[in-house]
């Protein structure tokens, strides 16, 4: 049965020493009991990754993620970071297709599909983000939008590959706004996504794939969201920048 996952997305926050301090606070707060039930993932900025990896050496409770990678394997792409580079410093997961990447960097699902193949090639696991804008939800197009995102980015993968993906449903209107999806809205969409995966890859894979919710998760609302049948934990932005809040959110997944 799938295990709950709570992933911290620090985004472009924390200067280097603040990030190391935050991680050093979190490490001793994660007990064996917590980590037995929940998989913890932390996605700091790129320049923190190598040192974070050293801090986490021999730590079997917390896994390191990157927030992005480039869509080619190597070469003359000034300023970019490849999947292989991330793997070489101990990164295990890569967030892919966050709505902020889609919005500010115009990443489309074709580009994301290329990134996903590279992430898998280097034995890391993609956390694929999808979700609709407020206007799309108001027009009742949210399911259509999410279907297209998932089909274009994931449906050319084979069974072996798709099993390694986690999906994060992140309605754009809920990200950083303080307005989270209700548990009913989250459950409806998560069940819908699971059904999409079932139609494509069968019951076994769909039952085992983790579907995280993201968008204004806090210690106050985490329990009600994570208790939904098809919500397998969360991708947490703002609240993950405070060690106590983040660990409280992790505990809400137990
Ligand atoms: P938020 O961000 O928790 O600050 O809303 C979530 C995300 O963007 O992953």
CSV table of C-alpha atoms and ligand atoms in Angstrom, one decimal:
chain,number,residue,atom,x,y,z
A,1,UNK,CA,0.0,0.0,0.0
A,2,UNK,CA,1.2,3.5,-0.7
A,3,UNK,CA,2.9,5.4,2.0
A,4,UNK,CA,2.1,9.0,2.8
A,5,UNK,CA,4.6,11.6,1.5
A,6,UNK,CA,5.1,15.2,2.7
A,7,UNK,CA,7.5,17.2,0.6
A,8,UNK,CA,8.8,20.7,1.5
A,9,UNK,CA,9.2,23.1,-1.4
A,10,UNK,CA,11.3,26.0,-0.1
A,11,UNK,CA,11.2,27.7,-3.5
A,12,UNK,CA,13.5,30.7,-3.9
A,13,UNK,CA,13.6,31.3,-0.1
A,14,UNK,CA,16.4,30.9,2.5
A,15,UNK,CA,19.9,32.2,2.0
A,16,UNK,CA,22.5,29.4,2.3
A,17,UNK,CA,23.1,29.6,6.0
A,18,UNK,CA,19.4,30.0,6.8
A,19,UNK,CA,18.6,26.9,4.7
A,20,UNK,CA,21.3,24.9,6.5
A,21,UNK,CA,19.9,26.1,9.9
A,22,UNK,CA,16.4,25.1,8.9
A,23,UNK,CA,17.4,21.7,7.8
A,24,UNK,CA,19.5,21.2,11.0
A,25,UNK,CA,16.4,22.1,13.0
A,26,UNK,CA,14.2,19.6,11.1
A,27,UNK,CA,16.5,16.6,11.3
A,28,UNK,CA,16.3,16.0,15.1
A,29,UNK,CA,12.6,16.7,15.1
A,30,UNK,CA,11.9,13.7,12.9
A,31,UNK,CA,11.4,10.7,15.1
A,32,UNK,CA,11.6,7.0,14.0
A,33,UNK,CA,7.8,6.7,14.5
A,34,UNK,CA,7.1,9.6,12.2
A,35,UNK,CA,9.5,8.4,9.5
A,36,UNK,CA,8.0,4.9,9.6
A,37,UNK,CA,4.7,6.2,8.5
A,38,UNK,CA,5.5,9.2,6.3
A,39,UNK,CA,8.2,9.8,3.7
A,40,UNK,CA,9.7,13.2,4.2
A,41,UNK,CA,11.2,15.0,1.2
A,42,UNK,CA,12.9,18.4,1.2
A,43,UNK,CA,13.4,20.5,-1.9
A,44,UNK,CA,15.8,23.4,-1.1
A,45,UNK,CA,17.3,25.8,-3.6
A,46,UNK,CA,20.0,24.3,-5.9
A,47,UNK,CA,23.0,25.8,-4.1
A,48,UNK,CA,21.9,24.2,-0.8
A,49,UNK,CA,21.8,20.7,-2.3
A,50,UNK,CA,25.3,19.5,-1.9
A,51,UNK,CA,25.7,20.6,1.7
A,52,UNK,CA,22.2,19.4,2.5
A,53,UNK,CA,23.2,16.0,1.1
A,54,UNK,CA,26.2,16.0,3.5
A,55,UNK,CA,23.9,16.9,6.5
A,56,UNK,CA,21.7,14.0,5.5
A,57,UNK,CA,24.4,11.4,5.0
A,58,UNK,CA,23.3,8.2,6.8
A,59,UNK,CA,19.9,9.8,7.4
A,60,UNK,CA,17.3,7.3,6.2
A,61,UNK,CA,14.3,9.5,7.2
A,62,UNK,CA,14.7,12.5,5.0
A,63,UNK,CA,15.1,12.5,1.2
A,64,UNK,CA,16.5,15.3,-0.9
A,65,UNK,CA,14.7,16.8,-3.9
A,66,UNK,CA,15.5,19.5,-6.4
A,67,UNK,CA,12.9,22.0,-7.5
A,68,UNK,CA,13.7,21.7,-11.2
A,69,UNK,CA,16.2,20.4,-13.7
A,70,UNK,CA,17.0,21.2,-17.3
A,71,UNK,CA,15.4,19.2,-20.2
A,72,UNK,CA,18.7,18.3,-21.9
A,73,UNK,CA,21.3,16.0,-20.5
A,74,UNK,CA,24.4,18.2,-20.9
A,75,UNK,CA,26.0,20.8,-23.1
A,76,UNK,CA,26.1,24.5,-23.8
A,77,UNK,CA,23.1,25.7,-21.7
A,78,UNK,CA,24.6,28.5,-19.7
A,79,UNK,CA,23.1,28.7,-16.2
A,80,UNK,CA,21.2,25.4,-16.3
A,81,UNK,CA,21.4,22.4,-14.0
A,82,UNK,CA,21.1,18.8,-15.4
A,83,UNK,CA,19.4,15.8,-13.9
A,84,UNK,CA,22.7,14.0,-13.8
A,85,UNK,CA,24.3,16.8,-11.8
A,86,UNK,CA,21.5,16.5,-9.3
A,87,UNK,CA,21.8,12.8,-9.0
A,88,UNK,CA,25.6,13.2,-8.5
A,89,UNK,CA,25.0,15.1,-5.2
A,90,UNK,CA,22.5,12.6,-3.8
A,91,UNK,CA,19.2,14.1,-5.0
A,92,UNK,CA,16.4,11.4,-5.1
A,93,UNK,CA,13.4,13.4,-6.3
A,94,UNK,CA,12.8,16.3,-8.7
A,95,UNK,CA,9.8,18.5,-8.7
A,96,UNK,CA,8.7,18.9,-12.3
A,97,UNK,CA,6.1,21.2,-13.8
A,98,UNK,CA,5.3,23.4,-10.8
A,99,UNK,CA,2.8,26.1,-11.8
A,100,UNK,CA,5.4,28.8,-11.1
A,101,UNK,CA,7.7,27.1,-13.7
A,102,UNK,CA,4.8,26.9,-16.1
A,103,UNK,CA,3.9,30.5,-15.6
A,104,UNK,CA,7.2,32.4,-15.4
A,105,UNK,CA,9.3,30.1,-17.5
A,106,UNK,CA,6.7,29.0,-20.0
A,107,UNK,CA,7.3,25.3,-19.4
A,108,UNK,CA,4.8,23.2,-21.3
A,109,UNK,CA,4.0,19.5,-21.0
A,110,UNK,CA,6.2,18.5,-23.9
A,111,UNK,CA,9.2,20.0,-22.2
A,112,UNK,CA,8.1,18.4,-18.9
A,113,UNK,CA,7.9,15.0,-20.6
A,114,UNK,CA,11.6,15.4,-21.7
A,115,UNK,CA,12.6,16.3,-18.1
A,116,UNK,CA,10.8,13.4,-16.7
A,117,UNK,CA,12.7,10.9,-18.9
A,118,UNK,CA,16.0,12.4,-17.8
A,119,UNK,CA,15.0,12.4,-14.1
A,120,UNK,CA,14.1,8.7,-14.5
A,121,UNK,CA,17.3,7.9,-16.5
A,122,UNK,CA,19.4,9.1,-13.5
A,123,UNK,CA,17.4,6.9,-11.1
A,124,UNK,CA,15.5,9.8,-9.4
A,125,UNK,CA,11.8,10.1,-9.1
A,126,UNK,CA,9.7,13.0,-10.6
A,127,UNK,CA,7.1,14.8,-8.5
A,128,UNK,CA,4.9,15.9,-11.3
A,129,UNK,CA,2.7,19.0,-10.6
A,130,UNK,CA,-0.6,19.7,-12.2
A,131,UNK,CA,-3.5,21.9,-11.5
A,132,UNK,CA,-5.9,24.5,-12.8
A,133,UNK,CA,-6.2,28.3,-12.5
A,134,UNK,CA,-9.1,30.0,-10.8
A,135,UNK,CA,-10.5,31.0,-14.2
A,136,UNK,CA,-10.4,27.4,-15.4
A,137,UNK,CA,-12.1,26.2,-12.3
A,138,UNK,CA,-14.8,28.8,-12.6
A,139,UNK,CA,-15.4,27.8,-16.2
A,140,UNK,CA,-15.6,24.2,-14.9
A,141,UNK,CA,-12.7,23.2,-17.0
A,142,UNK,CA,-10.5,22.0,-14.1
A,143,UNK,CA,-10.8,18.3,-14.9
A,144,UNK,CA,-10.2,18.9,-18.6
A,145,UNK,CA,-7.0,20.9,-17.8
A,146,UNK,CA,-5.6,18.4,-15.4
A,147,UNK,CA,-6.4,15.5,-17.8
A,148,UNK,CA,-4.5,17.3,-20.6
A,149,UNK,CA,-1.5,18.0,-18.4
A,150,UNK,CA,-1.2,14.4,-17.2
A,151,UNK,CA,-1.8,12.9,-20.7
A,152,UNK,CA,0.8,15.0,-22.4
A,153,UNK,CA,3.5,14.7,-19.7
A,154,UNK,CA,3.0,11.1,-18.5
A,155,UNK,CA,1.1,9.0,-20.9
A,156,UNK,CA,4.0,8.1,-23.1
A,157,UNK,CA,5.8,6.5,-20.2
A,158,UNK,CA,5.8,2.7,-19.9
A,159,UNK,CA,4.5,0.9,-16.9
A,160,UNK,CA,7.8,0.6,-15.3
A,161,UNK,CA,8.4,4.3,-15.6
A,162,UNK,CA,5.0,5.5,-14.5
A,163,UNK,CA,5.2,3.6,-11.3
A,164,UNK,CA,8.1,5.8,-10.2
A,165,UNK,CA,6.1,9.1,-10.6
A,166,UNK,CA,4.4,10.9,-7.7
A,167,UNK,CA,1.8,13.4,-8.8
A,168,UNK,CA,1.1,16.7,-6.9
A,169,UNK,CA,-2.3,18.2,-7.5
A,170,UNK,CA,-1.8,21.9,-6.9
A,171,UNK,CA,-4.7,24.2,-7.9
A,172,UNK,CA,-3.0,27.4,-8.9
A,173,UNK,CA,-5.5,29.5,-7.0
A,174,UNK,CA,-4.5,27.8,-3.8
A,175,UNK,CA,-0.8,28.3,-4.0
A,176,UNK,CA,0.5,30.9,-1.6
A,177,UNK,CA,-2.9,32.5,-1.3
A,178,UNK,CA,-4.0,31.1,2.1
A,179,UNK,CA,-7.1,29.7,0.3
A,180,UNK,CA,-6.7,25.9,0.3
A,181,UNK,CA,-8.9,23.6,-1.7
A,182,UNK,CA,-11.5,22.1,0.6
A,183,UNK,CA,-11.0,18.4,1.5
A,184,UNK,CA,-14.0,17.7,-0.8
A,185,UNK,CA,-12.5,19.5,-3.7
A,186,UNK,CA,-9.1,17.8,-3.2
A,187,UNK,CA,-10.6,14.4,-2.8
A,188,UNK,CA,-12.7,14.8,-5.9
A,189,UNK,CA,-9.7,15.8,-8.0
A,190,UNK,CA,-7.4,13.2,-6.5
A,191,UNK,CA,-9.9,10.4,-7.2
A,192,UNK,CA,-10.3,11.7,-10.7
A,193,UNK,CA,-6.5,11.7,-11.3
A,194,UNK,CA,-6.3,8.1,-9.9
A,195,UNK,CA,-9.0,7.0,-12.3
A,196,UNK,CA,-7.1,8.6,-15.2
A,197,UNK,CA,-4.0,6.5,-14.2
A,198,UNK,CA,-6.2,3.4,-13.8
A,199,UNK,CA,-7.6,3.8,-17.3
A,200,UNK,CA,-4.1,4.1,-18.7
A,201,UNK,CA,-2.0,1.8,-16.6
A,202,UNK,CA,-4.4,-0.5,-14.6
A,203,UNK,CA,-5.6,-0.8,-11.1
A,204,UNK,CA,-2.4,-2.0,-9.5
A,205,UNK,CA,-0.4,1.0,-10.6
A,206,UNK,CA,-3.1,3.5,-9.9
A,207,UNK,CA,-3.5,2.2,-6.4
A,208,UNK,CA,0.2,2.5,-5.7
A,209,UNK,CA,0.8,5.9,-7.2
A,210,UNK,CA,1.1,8.7,-4.6
A,211,UNK,CA,-1.0,11.8,-5.3
A,212,UNK,CA,-0.1,14.7,-3.1
A,213,UNK,CA,-2.1,17.9,-2.5
A,214,UNK,CA,-0.4,21.3,-2.6
A,215,UNK,CA,-1.7,24.8,-2.0
A,216,UNK,CA,-1.8,26.6,1.3
A,217,UNK,CA,-1.3,23.5,3.4
A,218,UNK,CA,-0.9,24.5,7.1
A,219,UNK,CA,-0.7,22.7,10.4
A,220,UNK,CA,-4.4,23.7,10.9
A,221,UNK,CA,-5.8,22.2,7.6
A,222,UNK,CA,-3.3,19.4,7.0
A,223,UNK,CA,-5.2,16.7,8.9
A,224,UNK,CA,-8.5,17.2,7.1
A,225,UNK,CA,-6.8,17.2,3.7
A,226,UNK,CA,-4.5,14.2,4.3
A,227,UNK,CA,-7.4,12.2,5.8
A,228,UNK,CA,-9.1,12.1,2.4
A,229,UNK,CA,-8.9,8.6,0.9
A,230,UNK,CA,-7.1,9.6,-2.3
A,231,UNK,CA,-4.8,12.3,-0.8
A,232,UNK,CA,-1.5,10.7,0.0
A,233,UNK,CA,0.2,13.7,1.7
A,234,UNK,CA,1.2,17.1,0.6
A,235,UNK,CA,3.6,19.4,-1.2
A,236,UNK,CA,4.1,22.3,1.2
A,237,UNK,CA,5.5,25.7,0.3
A,238,UNK,CA,5.2,28.6,2.8
A,239,UNK,CA,4.6,26.5,5.9
A,240,UNK,CA,7.7,24.4,5.2
A,241,UNK,CA,9.9,27.4,6.0
A,242,UNK,CA,9.2,27.0,9.7
A,243,UNK,CA,10.6,23.8,11.2
A,244,UNK,CA,7.8,23.4,13.8
A,245,UNK,CA,5.0,24.0,11.3
A,246,UNK,CA,6.5,21.6,8.8
A,247,UNK,CA,7.0,18.8,11.2
A,248,UNK,CA,3.4,19.4,12.5
A,249,UNK,CA,2.2,19.0,8.9
A,250,UNK,CA,4.2,15.8,8.6
A,251,UNK,CA,2.7,14.4,11.7
A,252,UNK,CA,-0.8,15.2,10.4
A,253,UNK,CA,-0.1,12.7,7.7
A,254,UNK,CA,0.2,9.8,10.2
B,1,LIG,P1,2.2,27.0,-0.6
B,1,LIG,O1,2.9,26.4,-1.9
B,1,LIG,O2,2.1,25.9,0.4
B,1,LIG,O3,3.0,28.2,-0.2
B,1,LIG,O4,0.8,27.4,-1.1
B,1,LIG,C1,2.7,25.1,-2.3
B,1,LIG,C2,3.5,24.9,-3.6
B,1,LIG,O5,3.7,25.7,-4.4
B,1,LIG,O6,4.1,23.8,-3.8
